[in-house]
mmCIF file of C-alpha atoms in Angstrom:
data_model
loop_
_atom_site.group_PDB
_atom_site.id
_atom_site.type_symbol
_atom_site.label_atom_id
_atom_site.label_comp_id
_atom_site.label_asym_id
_atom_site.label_seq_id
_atom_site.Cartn_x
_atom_site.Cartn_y
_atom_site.Cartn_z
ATOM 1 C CA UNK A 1 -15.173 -5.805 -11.697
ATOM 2 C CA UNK A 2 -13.835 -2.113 -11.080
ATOM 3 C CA UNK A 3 -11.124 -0.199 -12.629
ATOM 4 C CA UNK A 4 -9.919 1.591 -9.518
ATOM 5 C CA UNK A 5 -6.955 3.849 -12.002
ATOM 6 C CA UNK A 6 -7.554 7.541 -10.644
ATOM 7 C CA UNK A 7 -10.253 6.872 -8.767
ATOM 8 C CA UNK A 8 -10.029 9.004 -5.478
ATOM 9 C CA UNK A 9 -10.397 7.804 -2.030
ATOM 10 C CA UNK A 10 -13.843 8.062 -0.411
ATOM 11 C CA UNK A 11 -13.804 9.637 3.340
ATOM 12 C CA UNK A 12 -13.459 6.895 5.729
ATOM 13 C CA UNK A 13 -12.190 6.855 9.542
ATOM 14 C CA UNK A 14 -10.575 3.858 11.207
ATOM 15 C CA UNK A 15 -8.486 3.294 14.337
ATOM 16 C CA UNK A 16 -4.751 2.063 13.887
ATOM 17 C CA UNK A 17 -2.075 0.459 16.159
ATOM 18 C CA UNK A 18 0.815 2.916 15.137
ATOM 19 C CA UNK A 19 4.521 2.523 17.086
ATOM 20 C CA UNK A 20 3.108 1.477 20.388
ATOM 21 C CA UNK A 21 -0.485 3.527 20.913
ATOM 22 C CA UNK A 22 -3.415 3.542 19.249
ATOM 23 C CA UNK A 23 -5.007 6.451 16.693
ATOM 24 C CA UNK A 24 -7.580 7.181 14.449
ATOM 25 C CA UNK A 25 -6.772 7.468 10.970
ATOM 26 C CA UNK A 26 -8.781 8.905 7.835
ATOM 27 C CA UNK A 27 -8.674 10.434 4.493
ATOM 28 C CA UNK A 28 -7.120 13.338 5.492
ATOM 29 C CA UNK A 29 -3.867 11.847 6.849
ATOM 30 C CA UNK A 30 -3.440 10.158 3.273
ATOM 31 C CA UNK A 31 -3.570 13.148 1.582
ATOM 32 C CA UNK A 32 -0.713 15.593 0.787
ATOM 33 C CA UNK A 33 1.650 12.317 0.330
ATOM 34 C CA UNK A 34 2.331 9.636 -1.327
ATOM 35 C CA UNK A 35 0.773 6.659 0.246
ATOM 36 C CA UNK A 36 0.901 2.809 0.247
ATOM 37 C CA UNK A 37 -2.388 0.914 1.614
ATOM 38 C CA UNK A 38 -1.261 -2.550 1.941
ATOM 39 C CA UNK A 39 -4.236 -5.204 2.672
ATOM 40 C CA UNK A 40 -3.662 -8.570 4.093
ATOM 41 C CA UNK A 41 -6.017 -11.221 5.095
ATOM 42 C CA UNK A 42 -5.173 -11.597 8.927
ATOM 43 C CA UNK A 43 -2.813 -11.183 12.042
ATOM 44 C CA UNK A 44 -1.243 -14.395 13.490
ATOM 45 C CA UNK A 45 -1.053 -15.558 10.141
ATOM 46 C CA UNK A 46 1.628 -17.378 8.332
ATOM 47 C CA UNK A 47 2.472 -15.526 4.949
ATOM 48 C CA UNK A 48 1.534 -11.929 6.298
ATOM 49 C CA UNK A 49 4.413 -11.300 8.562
ATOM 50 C CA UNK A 50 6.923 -12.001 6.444
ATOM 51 C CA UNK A 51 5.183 -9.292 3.930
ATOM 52 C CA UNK A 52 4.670 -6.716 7.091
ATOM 53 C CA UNK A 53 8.434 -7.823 8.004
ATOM 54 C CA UNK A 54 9.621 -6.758 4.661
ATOM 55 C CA UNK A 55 7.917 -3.521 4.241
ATOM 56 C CA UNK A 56 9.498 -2.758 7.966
ATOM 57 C CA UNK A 57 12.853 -3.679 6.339
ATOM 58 C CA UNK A 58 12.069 -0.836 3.442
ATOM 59 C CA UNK A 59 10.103 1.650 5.527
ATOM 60 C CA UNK A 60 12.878 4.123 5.672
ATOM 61 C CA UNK A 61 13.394 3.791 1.695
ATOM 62 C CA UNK A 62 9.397 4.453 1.500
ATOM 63 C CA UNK A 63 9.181 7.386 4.115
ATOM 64 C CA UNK A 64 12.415 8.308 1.638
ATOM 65 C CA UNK A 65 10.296 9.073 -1.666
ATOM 66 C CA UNK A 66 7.671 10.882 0.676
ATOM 67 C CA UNK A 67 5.473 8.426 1.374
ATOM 68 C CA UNK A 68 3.313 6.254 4.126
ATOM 69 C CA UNK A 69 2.887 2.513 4.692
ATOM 70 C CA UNK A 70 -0.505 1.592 5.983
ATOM 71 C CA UNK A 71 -0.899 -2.119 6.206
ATOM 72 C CA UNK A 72 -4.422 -3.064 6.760
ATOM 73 C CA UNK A 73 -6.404 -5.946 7.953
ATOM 74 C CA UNK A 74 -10.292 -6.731 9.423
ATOM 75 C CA UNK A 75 -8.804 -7.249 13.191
ATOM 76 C CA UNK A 76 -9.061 -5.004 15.231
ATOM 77 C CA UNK A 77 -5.996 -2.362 16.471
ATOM 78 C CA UNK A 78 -6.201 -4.115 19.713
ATOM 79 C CA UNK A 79 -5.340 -7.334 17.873
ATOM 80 C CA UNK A 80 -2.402 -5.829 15.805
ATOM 81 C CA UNK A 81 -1.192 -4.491 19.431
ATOM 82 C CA UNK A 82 -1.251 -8.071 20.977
ATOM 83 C CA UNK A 83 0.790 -9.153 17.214
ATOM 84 C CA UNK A 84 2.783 -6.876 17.683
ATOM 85 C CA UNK A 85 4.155 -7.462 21.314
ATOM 86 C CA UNK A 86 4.048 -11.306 20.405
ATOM 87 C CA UNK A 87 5.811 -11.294 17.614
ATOM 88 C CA UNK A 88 9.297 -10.027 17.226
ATOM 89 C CA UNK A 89 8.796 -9.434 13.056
ATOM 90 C CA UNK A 90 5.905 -7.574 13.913
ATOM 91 C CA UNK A 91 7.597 -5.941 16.776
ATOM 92 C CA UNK A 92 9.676 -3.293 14.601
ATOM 93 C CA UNK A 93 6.783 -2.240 11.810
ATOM 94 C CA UNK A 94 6.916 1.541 12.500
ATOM 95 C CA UNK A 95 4.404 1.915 9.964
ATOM 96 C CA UNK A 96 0.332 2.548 11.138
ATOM 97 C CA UNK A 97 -1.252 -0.983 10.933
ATOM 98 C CA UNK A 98 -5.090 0.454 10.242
ATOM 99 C CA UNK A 99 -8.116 -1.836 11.525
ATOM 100 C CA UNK A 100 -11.167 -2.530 9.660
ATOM 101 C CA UNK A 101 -13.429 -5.136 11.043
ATOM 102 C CA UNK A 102 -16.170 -3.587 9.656
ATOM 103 C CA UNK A 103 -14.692 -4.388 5.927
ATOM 104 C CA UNK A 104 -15.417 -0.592 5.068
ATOM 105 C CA UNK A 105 -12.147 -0.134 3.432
ATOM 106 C CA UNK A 106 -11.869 -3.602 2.195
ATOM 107 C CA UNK A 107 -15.063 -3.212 0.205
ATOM 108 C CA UNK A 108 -13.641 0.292 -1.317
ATOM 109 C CA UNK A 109 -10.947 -1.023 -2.529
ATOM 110 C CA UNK A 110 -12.624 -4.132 -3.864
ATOM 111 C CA UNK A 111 -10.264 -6.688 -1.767
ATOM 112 C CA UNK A 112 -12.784 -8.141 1.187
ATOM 113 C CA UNK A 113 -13.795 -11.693 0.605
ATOM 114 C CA UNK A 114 -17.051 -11.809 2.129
ATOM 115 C CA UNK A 115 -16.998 -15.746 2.412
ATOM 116 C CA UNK A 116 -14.183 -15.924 4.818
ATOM 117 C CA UNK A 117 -14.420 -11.696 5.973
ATOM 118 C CA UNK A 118 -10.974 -11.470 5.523
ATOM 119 C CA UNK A 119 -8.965 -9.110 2.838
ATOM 120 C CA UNK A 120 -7.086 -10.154 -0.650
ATOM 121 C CA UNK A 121 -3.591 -9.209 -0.362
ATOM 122 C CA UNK A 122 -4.231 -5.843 -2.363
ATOM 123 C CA UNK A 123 -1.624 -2.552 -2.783
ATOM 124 C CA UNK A 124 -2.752 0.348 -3.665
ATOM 125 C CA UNK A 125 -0.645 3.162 -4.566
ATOM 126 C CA UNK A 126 -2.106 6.475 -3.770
ATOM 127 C CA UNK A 127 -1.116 10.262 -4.798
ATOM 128 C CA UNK A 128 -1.205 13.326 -2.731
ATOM 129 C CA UNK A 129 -4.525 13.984 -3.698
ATOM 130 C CA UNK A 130 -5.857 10.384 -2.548
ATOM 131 C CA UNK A 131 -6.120 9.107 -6.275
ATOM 132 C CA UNK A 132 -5.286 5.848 -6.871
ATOM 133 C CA UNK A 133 -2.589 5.597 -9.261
ATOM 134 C CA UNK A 134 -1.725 1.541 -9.389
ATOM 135 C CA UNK A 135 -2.763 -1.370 -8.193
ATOM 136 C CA UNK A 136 -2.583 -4.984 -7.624
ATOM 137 C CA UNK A 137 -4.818 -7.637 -6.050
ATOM 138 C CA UNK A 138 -3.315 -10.919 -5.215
ATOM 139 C CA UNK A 139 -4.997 -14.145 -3.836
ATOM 140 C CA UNK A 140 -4.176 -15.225 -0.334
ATOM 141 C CA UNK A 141 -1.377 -17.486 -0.987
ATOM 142 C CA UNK A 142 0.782 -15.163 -3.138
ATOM 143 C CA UNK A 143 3.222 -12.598 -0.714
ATOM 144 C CA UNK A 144 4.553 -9.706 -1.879
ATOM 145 C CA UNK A 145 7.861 -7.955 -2.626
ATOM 146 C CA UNK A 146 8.289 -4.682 -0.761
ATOM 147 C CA UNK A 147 11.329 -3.767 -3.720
ATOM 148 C CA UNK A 148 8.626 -4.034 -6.240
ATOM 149 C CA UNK A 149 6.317 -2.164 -4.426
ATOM 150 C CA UNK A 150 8.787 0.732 -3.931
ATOM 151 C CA UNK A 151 10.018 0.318 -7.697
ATOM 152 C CA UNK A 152 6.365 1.002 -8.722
ATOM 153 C CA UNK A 153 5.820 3.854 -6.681
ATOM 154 C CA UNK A 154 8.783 5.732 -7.813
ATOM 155 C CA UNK A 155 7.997 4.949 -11.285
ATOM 156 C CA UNK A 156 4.479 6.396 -10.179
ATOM 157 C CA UNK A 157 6.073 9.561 -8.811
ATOM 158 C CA UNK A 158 8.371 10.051 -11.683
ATOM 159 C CA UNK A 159 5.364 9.659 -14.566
ATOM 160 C CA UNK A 160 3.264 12.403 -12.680
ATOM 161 C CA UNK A 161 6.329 14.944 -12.187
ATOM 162 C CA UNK A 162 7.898 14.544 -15.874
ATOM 163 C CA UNK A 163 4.116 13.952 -17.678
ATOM 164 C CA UNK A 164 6.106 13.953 -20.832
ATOM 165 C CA UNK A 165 8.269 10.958 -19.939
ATOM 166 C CA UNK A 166 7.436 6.893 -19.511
ATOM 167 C CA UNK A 167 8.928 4.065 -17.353
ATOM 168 C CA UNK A 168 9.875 0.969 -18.548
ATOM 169 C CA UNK A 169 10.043 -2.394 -17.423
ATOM 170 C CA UNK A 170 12.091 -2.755 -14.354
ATOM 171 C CA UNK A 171 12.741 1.175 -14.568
ATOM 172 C CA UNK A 172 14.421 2.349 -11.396
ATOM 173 C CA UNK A 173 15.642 5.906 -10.859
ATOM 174 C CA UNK A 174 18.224 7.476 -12.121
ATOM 175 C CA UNK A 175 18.011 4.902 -15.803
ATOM 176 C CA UNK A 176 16.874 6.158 -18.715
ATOM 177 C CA UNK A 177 13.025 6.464 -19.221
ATOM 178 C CA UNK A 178 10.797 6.557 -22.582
ATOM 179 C CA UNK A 179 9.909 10.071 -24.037
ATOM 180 C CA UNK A 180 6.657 8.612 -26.228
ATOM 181 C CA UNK A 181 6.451 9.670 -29.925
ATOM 182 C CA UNK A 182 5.608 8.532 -33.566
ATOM 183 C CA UNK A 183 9.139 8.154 -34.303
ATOM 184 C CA UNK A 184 9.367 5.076 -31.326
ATOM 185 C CA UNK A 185 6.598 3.153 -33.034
ATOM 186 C CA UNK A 186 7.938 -0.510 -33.812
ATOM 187 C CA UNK A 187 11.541 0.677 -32.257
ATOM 188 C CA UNK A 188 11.271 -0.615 -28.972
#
């Protein structure tokens, strides 16, 4: 088992089915944001569209703190397309929904069951400079919350721009953070 804490992105190049037409995506459009790669086992499943539903219901909070949604999955883009125009929860993700048959990604990021082929439900939050900086793999029958999610990437954000600062449990912005020192030691 991996740590993947600051490790960065290798290059990779998949297509996507992105707001109605399909596009490649790689490294390079990661980088320079914040960015939220967001694995789930299949399309036309049961417990994935209500987690690509609810990240569709946030997108404009995450595109907000300056960053990208990319949900991700082994079909193929054509498959997300057909999802898409089938499915009215599916219908309004604005976010790029990137394809990885091949299990390329999957297998970087340590998610791909290779018994079934399909992906763990995995996040991975991702810096500007396409290091991972948290994480969080669960098993197929455990959905997400796209709050938390957002709640962990602004803590994420916040810890890199004030270095000198921590976030507590259930931190959201604006509330008081955690300036580390001897004098906390058994105070907390």
């Amino acid at each position: 088992m991996s740590n993947f804490i600051n490790v960065e992105l290798e290059d990779f190049t998949v297509n996507a089915y992105h707001d109605g037409e399909i596009e490649t995506v790689s490294k390079q459009n990661l980088l320079g944001h914040w960015s939220v790669i967001f694995f789930y086992p299949a399309d036309f499943t049961f417990v994935c569209p209500t987690e690509l539903g609810d990240l569709a219901d946030h997108y404009t909070d995450f595109k907000a703190a300056d960053a990208e949604v990319y949900s991700v999955s082994e079909d193929t883009e054509f498959v997300h397309k057909a999802w898409a125009e089938a499915t009215d929860t599916i219908a309004k993700v604005k976010y790029p929904m990137l394809a990885d048959p091949a299990g390329k990604l999957a297998r970087f990021f340590g998610v791909l069951d290779e018994e079934t082929g399909l992906a763990f439900r995995g996040v991975f939050i991702i810096d500007p400079e396409g290091k991972i900086k948290s994480y969080t793999i669960n098993d197929n029958g455990i959905g997400r919350n796209a709050e938390e999610i957002l709640r962990t990437l602004e803590a994420a954000k916040f810890v890199r721009e004030h270095g000198d600062k921590v976030c507590p449990a259930n931190w959201h912005p604006g509330e008081d953070t955690i300036a580390p020192s001897l004098d906390l030691v058994g105070k907390i």
